Coordinates of C-alpha atoms and ligand atoms in Angstrom, one line a residue:
X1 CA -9.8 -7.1 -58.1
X2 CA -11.5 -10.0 -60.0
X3 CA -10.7 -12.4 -62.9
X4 CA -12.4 -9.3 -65.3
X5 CA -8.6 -7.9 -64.5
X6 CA -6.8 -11.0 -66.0
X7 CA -4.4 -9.9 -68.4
X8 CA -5.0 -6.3 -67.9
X9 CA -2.6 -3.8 -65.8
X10 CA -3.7 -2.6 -63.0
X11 CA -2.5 0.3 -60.3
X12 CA -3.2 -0.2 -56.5
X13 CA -2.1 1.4 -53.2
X14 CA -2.2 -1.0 -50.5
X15 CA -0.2 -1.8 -47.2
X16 CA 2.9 -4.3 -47.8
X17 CA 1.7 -7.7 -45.1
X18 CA 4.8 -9.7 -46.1
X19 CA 7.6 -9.1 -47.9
X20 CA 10.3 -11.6 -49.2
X21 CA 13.1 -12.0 -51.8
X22 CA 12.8 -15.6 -53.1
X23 CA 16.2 -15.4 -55.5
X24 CA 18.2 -13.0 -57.0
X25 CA 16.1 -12.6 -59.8
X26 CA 12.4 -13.1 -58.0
X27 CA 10.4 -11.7 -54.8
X28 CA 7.1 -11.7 -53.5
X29 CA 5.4 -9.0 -51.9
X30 CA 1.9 -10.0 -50.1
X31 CA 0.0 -7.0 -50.4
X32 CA -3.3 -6.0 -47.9
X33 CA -6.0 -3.2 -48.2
X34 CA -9.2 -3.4 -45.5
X35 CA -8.4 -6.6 -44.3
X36 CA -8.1 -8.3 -48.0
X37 CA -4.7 -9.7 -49.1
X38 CA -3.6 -10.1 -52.5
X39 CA 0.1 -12.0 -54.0
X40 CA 2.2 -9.5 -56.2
X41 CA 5.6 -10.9 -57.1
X42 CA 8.5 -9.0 -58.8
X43 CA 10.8 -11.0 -61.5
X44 CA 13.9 -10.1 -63.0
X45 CA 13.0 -9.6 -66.8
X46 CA 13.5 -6.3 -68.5
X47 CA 13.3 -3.3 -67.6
X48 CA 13.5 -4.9 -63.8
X49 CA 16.8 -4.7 -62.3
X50 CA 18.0 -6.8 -59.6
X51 CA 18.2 -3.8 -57.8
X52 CA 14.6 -3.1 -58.2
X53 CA 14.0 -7.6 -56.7
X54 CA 16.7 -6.4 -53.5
X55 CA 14.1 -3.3 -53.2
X56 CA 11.2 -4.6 -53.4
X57 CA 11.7 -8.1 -51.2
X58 CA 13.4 -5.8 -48.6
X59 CA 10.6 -3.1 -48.1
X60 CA 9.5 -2.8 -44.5
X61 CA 6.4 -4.3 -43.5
X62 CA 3.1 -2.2 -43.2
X63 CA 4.6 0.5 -45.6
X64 CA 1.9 1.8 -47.9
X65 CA 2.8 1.1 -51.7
X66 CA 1.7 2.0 -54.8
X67 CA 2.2 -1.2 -57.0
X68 CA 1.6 -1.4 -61.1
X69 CA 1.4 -4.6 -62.6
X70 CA -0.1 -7.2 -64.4
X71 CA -2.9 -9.4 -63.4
X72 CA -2.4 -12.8 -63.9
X73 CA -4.0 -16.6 -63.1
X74 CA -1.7 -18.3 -60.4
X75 CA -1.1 -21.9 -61.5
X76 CA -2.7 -22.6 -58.3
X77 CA -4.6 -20.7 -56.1
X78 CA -2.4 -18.8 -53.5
X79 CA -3.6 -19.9 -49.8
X80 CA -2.6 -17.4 -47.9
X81 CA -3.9 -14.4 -49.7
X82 CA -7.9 -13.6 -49.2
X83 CA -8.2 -13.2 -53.0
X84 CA -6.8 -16.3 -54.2
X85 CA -7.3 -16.8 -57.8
X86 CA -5.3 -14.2 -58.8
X87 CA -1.9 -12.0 -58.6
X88 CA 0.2 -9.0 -59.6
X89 CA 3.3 -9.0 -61.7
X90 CA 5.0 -6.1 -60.7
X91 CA 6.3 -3.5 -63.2
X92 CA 6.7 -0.3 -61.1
X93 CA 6.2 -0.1 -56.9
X94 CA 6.8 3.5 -55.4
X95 CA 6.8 4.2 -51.8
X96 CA 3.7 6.2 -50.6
X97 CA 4.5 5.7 -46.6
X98 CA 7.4 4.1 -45.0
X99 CA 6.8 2.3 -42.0
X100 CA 9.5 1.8 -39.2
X101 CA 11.7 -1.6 -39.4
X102 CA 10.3 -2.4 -35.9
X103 CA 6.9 -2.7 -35.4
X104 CA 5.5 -3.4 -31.9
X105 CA 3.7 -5.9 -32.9
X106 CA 2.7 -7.5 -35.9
X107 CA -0.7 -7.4 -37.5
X108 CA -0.8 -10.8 -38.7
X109 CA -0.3 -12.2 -35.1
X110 CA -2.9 -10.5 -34.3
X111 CA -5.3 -11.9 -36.2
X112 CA -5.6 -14.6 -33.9
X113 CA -8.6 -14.0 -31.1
X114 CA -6.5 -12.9 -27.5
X115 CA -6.2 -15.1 -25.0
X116 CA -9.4 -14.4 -22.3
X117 CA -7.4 -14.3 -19.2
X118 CA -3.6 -12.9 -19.2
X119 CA -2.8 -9.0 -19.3
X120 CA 0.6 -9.9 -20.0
X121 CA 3.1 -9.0 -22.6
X122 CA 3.7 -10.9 -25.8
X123 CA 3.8 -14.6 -25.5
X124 CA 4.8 -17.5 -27.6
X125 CA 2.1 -20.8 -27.9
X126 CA 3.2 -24.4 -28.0
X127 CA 4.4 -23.7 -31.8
X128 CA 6.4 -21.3 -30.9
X129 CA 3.9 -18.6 -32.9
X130 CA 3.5 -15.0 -30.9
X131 CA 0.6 -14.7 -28.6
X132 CA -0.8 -11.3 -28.8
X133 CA -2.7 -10.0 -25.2
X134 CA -5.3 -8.2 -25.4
X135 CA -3.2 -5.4 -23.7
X136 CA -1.0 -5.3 -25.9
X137 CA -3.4 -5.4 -29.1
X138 CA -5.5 -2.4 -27.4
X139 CA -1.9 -0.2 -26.9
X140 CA -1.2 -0.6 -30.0
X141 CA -4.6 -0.3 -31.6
X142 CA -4.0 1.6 -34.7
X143 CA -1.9 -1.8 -35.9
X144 CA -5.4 -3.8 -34.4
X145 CA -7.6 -2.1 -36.4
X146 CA -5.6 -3.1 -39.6
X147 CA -6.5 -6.7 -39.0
X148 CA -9.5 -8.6 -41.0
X149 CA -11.3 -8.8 -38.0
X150 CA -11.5 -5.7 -36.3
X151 CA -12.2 -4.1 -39.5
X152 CA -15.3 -6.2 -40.1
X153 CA -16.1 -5.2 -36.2
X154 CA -15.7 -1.6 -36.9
X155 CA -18.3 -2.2 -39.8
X156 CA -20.7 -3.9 -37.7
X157 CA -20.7 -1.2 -35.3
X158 CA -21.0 1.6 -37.7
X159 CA -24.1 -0.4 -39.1
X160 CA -25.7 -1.0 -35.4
X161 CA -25.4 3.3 -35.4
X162 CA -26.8 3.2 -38.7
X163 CA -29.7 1.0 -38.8
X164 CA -30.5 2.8 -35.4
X165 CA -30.5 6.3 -37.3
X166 CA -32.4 4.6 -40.1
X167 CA -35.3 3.1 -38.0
X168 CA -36.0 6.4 -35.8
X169 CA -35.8 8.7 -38.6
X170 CA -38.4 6.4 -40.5
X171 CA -40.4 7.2 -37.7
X172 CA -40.6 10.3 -37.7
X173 CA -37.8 11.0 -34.8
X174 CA -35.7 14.3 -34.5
X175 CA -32.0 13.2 -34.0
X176 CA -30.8 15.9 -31.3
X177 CA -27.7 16.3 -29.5
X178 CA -27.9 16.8 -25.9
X179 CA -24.8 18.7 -23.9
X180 CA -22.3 16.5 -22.2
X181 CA -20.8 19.2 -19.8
X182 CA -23.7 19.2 -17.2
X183 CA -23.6 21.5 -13.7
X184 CA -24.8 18.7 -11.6
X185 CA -24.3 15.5 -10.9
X186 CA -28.6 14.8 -10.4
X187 CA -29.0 11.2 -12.2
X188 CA -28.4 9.0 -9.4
X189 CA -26.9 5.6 -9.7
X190 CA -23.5 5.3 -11.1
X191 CA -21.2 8.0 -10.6
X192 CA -19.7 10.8 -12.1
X193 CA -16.9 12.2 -13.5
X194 CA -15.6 16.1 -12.4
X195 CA -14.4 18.6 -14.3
X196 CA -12.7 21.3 -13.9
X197 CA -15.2 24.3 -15.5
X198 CA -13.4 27.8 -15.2
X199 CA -14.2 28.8 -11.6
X200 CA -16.8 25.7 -11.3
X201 CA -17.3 22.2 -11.3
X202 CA -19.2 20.5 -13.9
X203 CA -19.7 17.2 -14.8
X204 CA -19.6 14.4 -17.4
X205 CA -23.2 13.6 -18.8
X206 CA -23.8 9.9 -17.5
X207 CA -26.8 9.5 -19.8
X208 CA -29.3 11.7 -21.7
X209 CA -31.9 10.9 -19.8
X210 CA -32.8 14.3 -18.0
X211 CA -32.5 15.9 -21.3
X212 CA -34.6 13.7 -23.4
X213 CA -37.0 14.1 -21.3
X214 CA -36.4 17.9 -21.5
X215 CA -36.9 17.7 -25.2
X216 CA -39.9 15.8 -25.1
X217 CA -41.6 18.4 -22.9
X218 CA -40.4 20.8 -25.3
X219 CA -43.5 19.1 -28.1
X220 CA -40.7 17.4 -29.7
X221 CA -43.0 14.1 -29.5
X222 CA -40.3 11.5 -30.6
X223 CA -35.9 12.0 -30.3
X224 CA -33.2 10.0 -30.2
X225 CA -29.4 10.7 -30.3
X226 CA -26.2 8.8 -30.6
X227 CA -23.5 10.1 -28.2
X228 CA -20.8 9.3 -25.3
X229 CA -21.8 8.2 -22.3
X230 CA -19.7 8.4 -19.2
X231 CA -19.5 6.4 -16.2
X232 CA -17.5 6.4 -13.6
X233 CA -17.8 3.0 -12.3
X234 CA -14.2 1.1 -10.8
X235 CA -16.0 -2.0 -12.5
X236 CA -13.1 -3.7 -14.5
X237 CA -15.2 -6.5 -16.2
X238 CA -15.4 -8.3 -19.3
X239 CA -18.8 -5.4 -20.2
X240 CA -18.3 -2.2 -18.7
X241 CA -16.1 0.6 -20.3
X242 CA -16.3 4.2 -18.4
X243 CA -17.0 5.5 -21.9
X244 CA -18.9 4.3 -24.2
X245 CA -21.9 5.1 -27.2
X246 CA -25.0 5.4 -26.1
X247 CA -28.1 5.2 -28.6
X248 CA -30.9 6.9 -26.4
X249 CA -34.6 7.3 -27.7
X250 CA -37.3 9.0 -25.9
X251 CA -40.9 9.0 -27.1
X252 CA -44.8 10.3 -26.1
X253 CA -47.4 7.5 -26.3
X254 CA -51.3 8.0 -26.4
X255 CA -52.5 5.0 -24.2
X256 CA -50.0 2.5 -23.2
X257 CA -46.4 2.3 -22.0
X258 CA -46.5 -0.8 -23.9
X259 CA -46.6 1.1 -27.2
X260 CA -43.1 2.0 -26.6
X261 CA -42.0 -1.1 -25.6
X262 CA -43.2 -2.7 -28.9
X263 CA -42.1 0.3 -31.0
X264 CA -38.3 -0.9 -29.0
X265 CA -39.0 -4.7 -29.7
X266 CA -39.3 -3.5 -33.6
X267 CA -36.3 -1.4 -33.1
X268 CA -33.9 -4.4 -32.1
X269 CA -35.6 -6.8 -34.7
X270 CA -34.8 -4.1 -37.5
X271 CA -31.4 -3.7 -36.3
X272 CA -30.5 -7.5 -36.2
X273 CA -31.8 -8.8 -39.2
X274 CA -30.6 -6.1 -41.2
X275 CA -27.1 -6.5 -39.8
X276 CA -27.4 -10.1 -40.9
X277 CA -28.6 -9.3 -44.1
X278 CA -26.1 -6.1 -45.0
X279 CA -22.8 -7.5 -43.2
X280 CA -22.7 -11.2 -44.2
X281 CA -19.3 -11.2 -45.6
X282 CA -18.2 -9.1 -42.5
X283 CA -19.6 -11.6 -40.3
X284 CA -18.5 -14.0 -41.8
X285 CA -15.0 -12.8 -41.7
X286 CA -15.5 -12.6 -37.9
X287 CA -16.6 -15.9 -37.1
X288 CA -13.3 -16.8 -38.5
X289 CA -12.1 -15.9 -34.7
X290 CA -15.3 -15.8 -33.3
X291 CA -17.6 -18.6 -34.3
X292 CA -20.7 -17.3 -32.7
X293 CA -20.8 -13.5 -34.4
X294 CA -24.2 -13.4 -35.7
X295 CA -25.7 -16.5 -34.7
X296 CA -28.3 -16.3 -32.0
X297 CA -32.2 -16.9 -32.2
X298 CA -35.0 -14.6 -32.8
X299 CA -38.4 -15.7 -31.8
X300 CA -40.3 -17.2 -34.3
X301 CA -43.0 -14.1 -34.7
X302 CA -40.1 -11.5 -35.0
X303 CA -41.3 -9.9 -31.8
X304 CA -39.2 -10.4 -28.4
X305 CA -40.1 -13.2 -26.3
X306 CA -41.9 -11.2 -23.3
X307 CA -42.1 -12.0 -19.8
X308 CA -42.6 -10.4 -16.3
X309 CA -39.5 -9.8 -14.5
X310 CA -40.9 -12.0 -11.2
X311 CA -41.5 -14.8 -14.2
X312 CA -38.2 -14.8 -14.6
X313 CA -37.4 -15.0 -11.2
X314 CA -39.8 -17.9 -10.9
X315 CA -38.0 -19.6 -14.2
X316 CA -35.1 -19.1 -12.7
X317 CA -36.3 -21.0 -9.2
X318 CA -37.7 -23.5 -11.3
X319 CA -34.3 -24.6 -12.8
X320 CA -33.0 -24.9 -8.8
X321 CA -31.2 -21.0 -8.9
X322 CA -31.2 -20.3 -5.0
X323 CA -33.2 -17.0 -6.0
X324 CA -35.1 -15.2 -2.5
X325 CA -38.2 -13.9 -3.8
X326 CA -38.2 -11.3 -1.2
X327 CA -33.9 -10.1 -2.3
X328 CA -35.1 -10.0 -5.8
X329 CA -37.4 -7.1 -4.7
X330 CA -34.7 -4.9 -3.6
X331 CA -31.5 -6.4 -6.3
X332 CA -31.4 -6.7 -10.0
X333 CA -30.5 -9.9 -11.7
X334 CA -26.3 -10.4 -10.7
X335 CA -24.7 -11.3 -14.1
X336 CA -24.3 -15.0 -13.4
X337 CA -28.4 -14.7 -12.6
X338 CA -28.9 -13.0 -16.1
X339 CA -26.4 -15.6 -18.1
X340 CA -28.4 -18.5 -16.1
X341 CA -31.7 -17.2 -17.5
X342 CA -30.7 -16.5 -20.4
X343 CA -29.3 -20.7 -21.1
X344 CA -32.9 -21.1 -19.2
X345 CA -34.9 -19.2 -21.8
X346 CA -33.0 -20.8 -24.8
X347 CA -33.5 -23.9 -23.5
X348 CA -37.1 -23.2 -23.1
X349 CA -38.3 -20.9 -25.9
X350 CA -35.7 -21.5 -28.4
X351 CA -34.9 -17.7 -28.2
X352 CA -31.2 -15.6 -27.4
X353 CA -33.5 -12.6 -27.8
X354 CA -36.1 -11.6 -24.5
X355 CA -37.4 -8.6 -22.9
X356 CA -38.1 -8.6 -18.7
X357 CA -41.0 -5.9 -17.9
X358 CA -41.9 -4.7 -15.0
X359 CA -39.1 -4.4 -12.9
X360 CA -39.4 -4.2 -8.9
X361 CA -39.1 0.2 -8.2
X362 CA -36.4 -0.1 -6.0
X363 CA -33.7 -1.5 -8.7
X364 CA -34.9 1.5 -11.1
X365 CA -33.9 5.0 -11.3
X366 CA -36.3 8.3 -9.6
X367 CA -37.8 9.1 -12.8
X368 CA -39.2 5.9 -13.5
X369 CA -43.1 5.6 -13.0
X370 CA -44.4 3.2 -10.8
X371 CA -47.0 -0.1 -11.6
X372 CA -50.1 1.6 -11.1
X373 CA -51.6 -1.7 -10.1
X374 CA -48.9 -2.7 -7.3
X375 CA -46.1 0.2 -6.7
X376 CA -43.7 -2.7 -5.5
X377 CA -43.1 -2.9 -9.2
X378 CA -42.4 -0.1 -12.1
X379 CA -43.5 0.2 -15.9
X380 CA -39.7 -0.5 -17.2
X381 CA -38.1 -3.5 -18.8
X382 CA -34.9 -4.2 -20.1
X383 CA -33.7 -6.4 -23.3
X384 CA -31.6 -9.2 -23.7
X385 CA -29.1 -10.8 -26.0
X386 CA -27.5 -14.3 -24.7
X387 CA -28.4 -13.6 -21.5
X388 CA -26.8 -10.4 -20.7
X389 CA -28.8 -6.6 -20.9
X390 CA -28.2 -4.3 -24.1
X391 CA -31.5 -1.9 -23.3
X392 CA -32.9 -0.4 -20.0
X393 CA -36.0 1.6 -20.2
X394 CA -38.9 2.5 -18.9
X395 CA -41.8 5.0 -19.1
X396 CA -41.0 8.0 -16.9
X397 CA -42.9 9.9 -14.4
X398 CA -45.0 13.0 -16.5
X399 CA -46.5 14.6 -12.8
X400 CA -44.4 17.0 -10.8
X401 CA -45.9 16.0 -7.7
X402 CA -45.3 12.3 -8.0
X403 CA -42.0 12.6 -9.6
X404 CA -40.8 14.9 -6.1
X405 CA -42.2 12.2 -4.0
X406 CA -40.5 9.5 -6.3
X407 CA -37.2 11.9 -5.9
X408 CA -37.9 11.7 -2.0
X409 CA -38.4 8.3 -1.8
X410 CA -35.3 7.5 -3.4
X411 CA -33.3 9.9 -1.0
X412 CA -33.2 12.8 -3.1
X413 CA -34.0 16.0 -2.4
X414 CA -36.3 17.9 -5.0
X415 CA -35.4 21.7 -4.5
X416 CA -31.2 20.8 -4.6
X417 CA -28.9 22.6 -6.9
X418 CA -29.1 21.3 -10.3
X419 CA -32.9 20.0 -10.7
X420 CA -34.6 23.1 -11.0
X421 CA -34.5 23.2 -14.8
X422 CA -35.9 19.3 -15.3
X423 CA -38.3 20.0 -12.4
X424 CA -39.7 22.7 -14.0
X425 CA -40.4 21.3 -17.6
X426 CA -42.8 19.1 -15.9
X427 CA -44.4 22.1 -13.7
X428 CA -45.1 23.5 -17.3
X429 CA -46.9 20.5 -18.1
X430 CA -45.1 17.4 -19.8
X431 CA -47.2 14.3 -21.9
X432 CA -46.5 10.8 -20.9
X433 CA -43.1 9.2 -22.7
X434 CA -41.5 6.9 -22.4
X435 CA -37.9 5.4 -23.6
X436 CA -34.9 3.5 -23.6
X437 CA -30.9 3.5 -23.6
X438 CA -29.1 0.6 -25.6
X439 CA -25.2 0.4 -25.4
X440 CA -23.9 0.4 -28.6
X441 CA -20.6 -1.5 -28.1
X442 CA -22.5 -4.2 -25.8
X443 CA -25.0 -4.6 -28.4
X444 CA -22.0 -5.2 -30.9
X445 CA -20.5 -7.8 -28.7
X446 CA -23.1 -9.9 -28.0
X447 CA -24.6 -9.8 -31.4
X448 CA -20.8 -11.1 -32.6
X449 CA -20.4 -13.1 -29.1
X450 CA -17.1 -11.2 -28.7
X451 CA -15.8 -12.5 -25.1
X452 CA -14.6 -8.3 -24.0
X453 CA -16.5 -5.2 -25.1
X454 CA -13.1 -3.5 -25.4
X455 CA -13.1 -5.3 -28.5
X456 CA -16.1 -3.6 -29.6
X457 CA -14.8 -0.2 -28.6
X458 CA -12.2 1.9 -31.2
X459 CA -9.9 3.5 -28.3
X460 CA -11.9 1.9 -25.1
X461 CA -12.0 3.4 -21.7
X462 CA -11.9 1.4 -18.8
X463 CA -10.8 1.9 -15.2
X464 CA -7.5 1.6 -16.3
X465 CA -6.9 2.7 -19.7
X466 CA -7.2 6.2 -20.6
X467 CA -4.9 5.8 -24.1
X468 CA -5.0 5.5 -27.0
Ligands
LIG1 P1 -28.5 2.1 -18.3 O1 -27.7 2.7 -17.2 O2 -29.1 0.8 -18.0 O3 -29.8 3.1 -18.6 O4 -27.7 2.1 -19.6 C1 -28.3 1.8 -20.8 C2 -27.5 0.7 -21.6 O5 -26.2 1.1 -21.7 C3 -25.3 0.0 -21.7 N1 -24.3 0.2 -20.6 C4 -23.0 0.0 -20.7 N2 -22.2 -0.3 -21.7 C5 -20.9 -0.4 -21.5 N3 -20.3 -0.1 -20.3 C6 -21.0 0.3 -19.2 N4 -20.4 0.6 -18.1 C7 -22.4 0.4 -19.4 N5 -23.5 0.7 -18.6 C8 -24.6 0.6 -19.3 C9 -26.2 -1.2 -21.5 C10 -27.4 -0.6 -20.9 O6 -28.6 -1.4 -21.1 N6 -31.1 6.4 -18.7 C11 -31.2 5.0 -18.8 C12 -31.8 4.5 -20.1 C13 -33.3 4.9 -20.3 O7 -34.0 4.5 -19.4 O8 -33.6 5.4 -21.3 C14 -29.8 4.4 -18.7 O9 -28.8 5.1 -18.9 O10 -26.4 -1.8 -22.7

């Protein structure tokens, strides 16, 4: 609807947000669709009974309408509706879907960003206005997803998926889809979730790593999916979920690990500029609530800031974080070390956006290959946003015999059940790749610098929540 409609009738189906009967002869409805509100109001003048005003002022919130009317300038603009300049004077409204008089909650209190810290029920704040809890926003998410915000998130994270597609397939990359019922449990790390599987037990896919790799010994040169990854992790933070999307890419590389690594620093660059660029008026919507979405620093050259991961150990010494050189060999980063590095690196290089390469081997995963120059360290980095990881990858291990002493070294056992198949793609000969494994709801989160990742999730899975 714009002022081309003035004077013109239109028809529209949209979601009644308020509904109120101002006299006997005049009611308003406010009338939403996607997040956008618009006035319609309802008068008593022929052929409009006052039936029709008792009707129309008494129609249950969130009911879908279907409104015909006039469009008309307000003699001054009407605040509370998103498009202001104009509004409806109802001739006809017909129910389309009723929606019950009691709604658990209501989706204008939830526009309002949730209180960080209480799980509680519905609260009241010093104006007596409803505080909605996360908790409660997430049971009732269908309602939460009506709101202005999450439907500008939901567009942010179906352009992260997007832009991702976009940039691999430009590429040259084969999107595949890898199976998420596996027969072992062989990645090592975080753990797994059983399933039952007729007589057998299978296994929820915690990444697509073995597979990837699969493909690529298969010639298929560069791949990359989008697809659920599970973890089952008891870690009930404000960033883990035990399902979430995972955009996996795994690519061969003539000389260089390095030429992946760049090819993933142009990735991330693509994806958030272009988010800024497409989904202005969604982000802009969203830092109604969240006044950091979108607004963190790329470096200068549109490249990563790059560092070592022992330079950021020594950055991090440097500012006075009681970091032991000697732990940081055998222990990733803890969070608060991450967030502290990342304030460090803003500080420093003006940048929210950094990559850490070459990470000590025994924080990294079997397949990963070792520095060839000094094997305390490995040929895998990780990327940042605001101090806090939205990539891990590495180049992998392309010899049999080193990746079964890698398997060993690591505790694992080459020849046990479930490894044949991945062990043998590289007995068959496999070219060197490497790859990485961004989280699609963290790197929604931290682009919008949404304090939960639940936020970022449609129905999110955590430890504790298993519905919606
Ligand atoms: P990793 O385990 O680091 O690497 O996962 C890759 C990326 O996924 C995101 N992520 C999560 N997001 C939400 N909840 C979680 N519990 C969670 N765990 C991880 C992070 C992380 O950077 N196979 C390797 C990838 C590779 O080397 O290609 C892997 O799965 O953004």
């Amino acid at each position: 609807l714009s002022e081309e409609h003035y004077e013109k009738e239109v028809t529209v189906v949209a979601r009644v947000d308020n509904a109120r009967v101002q006299s006997a002869k005049l009611a308003f409805l406010m009338l939403r669709q996607q997040g956008q509100k618009v006035q319609a109001v309802i008068a008593a003048t022929e052929p409009i009974s006052r039936q029709m005003i008792k009707y129309t002022g008494g129609l249950n919130v969130n009911s879908i309408v279907q409104v015909t009317g006039t469009v008309k300038k307000p003699e001054i603009p009407i605040s509370s509706a998103s498009i202001s300049h104009l509004e409806i004077h109802i001739t006809k409204v017909y129910m389309i879907s009723e929606a019950a008089q009691m709604l658990p909650m209501q989706v204008k209190d939830a526009e309002r960003p949730p209180p960080e810290t209480t799980e509680e029920g519905p609260q009241v704040d010093s104006e007596g206005t409803p505080i909605v809890t996360l908790k409660t926003r997430l049971d009732n998410r269908v309602l939460d997803l009506q709101t202005e915000t999450s439907q500008a998130i939901t567009w942010i994270s179906s352009g992260v998926s997007q832009l991702f597609a976009e940039y691999m397939i430009k590429s040259g990359s084969r999107w595949i889809s890898t199976p998420k019922l596996v027969g072992a449990a062989t990645e090592g790390g975080s753990g797994v979730f059983e399933v039952k599987y007729f007589k057998r037990t299978a296994y929820l896919a915690q990444s697509p790593q073995l597979y990837k790799q699969m493909c690529i010994a298969g010639d298929m040169e560069n791949v990359f999916e989008i697809a659920p990854v599970f973890r089952a992790e008891d870690s009930n933070t404000h960033r883990h979920l035990t399902e979430f999307s995972g955009l996996d890419f795994e690519k061969t590389f003539r000389g260089h690990y390095h030429e992946v690594l760049e090819f993933a620093e142009d990735l991330l660059v693509f994806i958030l500029t272009q988010l800024k660029e497409r989904y202005a008026s969604q982000i802009a919507t969203i830092q109604k609530s969240y006044p950091k979405a979108g607004d963190f620093k790329l470096p200068k050259d549109g490249k990563a800031l790059r560092m070592n991961y022992m330079d950021g150990v020594a950055l991090l010494k440097e500012a006075g974080v009681d970091v032991s050189e000697q732990e940081r060999f055998e222990n990733d980063f803890s969070t608060a070390m991450e967030k502290q590095l990342g304030q460090i690196i803003r500080d420093k290089y003006d940048t929210d956006f950094y990559v850490l390469d070459k990470f000590p081997m025994a924080v990294r995963p079997f397949y990963t290959k070792a520095d060839p120059n000094d094997k305390r360290f490995s040929n895998s980095y990780d990327f940042f946003m605001r101090g806090e990881e939205i990539m891990s990858g590495a180049q992998r291990i392309n010899d049999i015999k080193e990746l079964e002493e890698s398997m060993r070294a690591k505790g694992l056992e080459p020849n046990q059940e479930g490894f044949e198949d991945y062990l043998n793609a590289f007995r068959q000969g496999c070219p060197p790749h490497a790859g990485g494994g961004l989280g699609l709801n963290r790197i929604v989160m931290f682009f919008l610098g949404l304090p939960n990742v639940r936020l970022a999730s449609l129905f999110p899975r955590d430890p504790q929540r298993l519905r919606p």
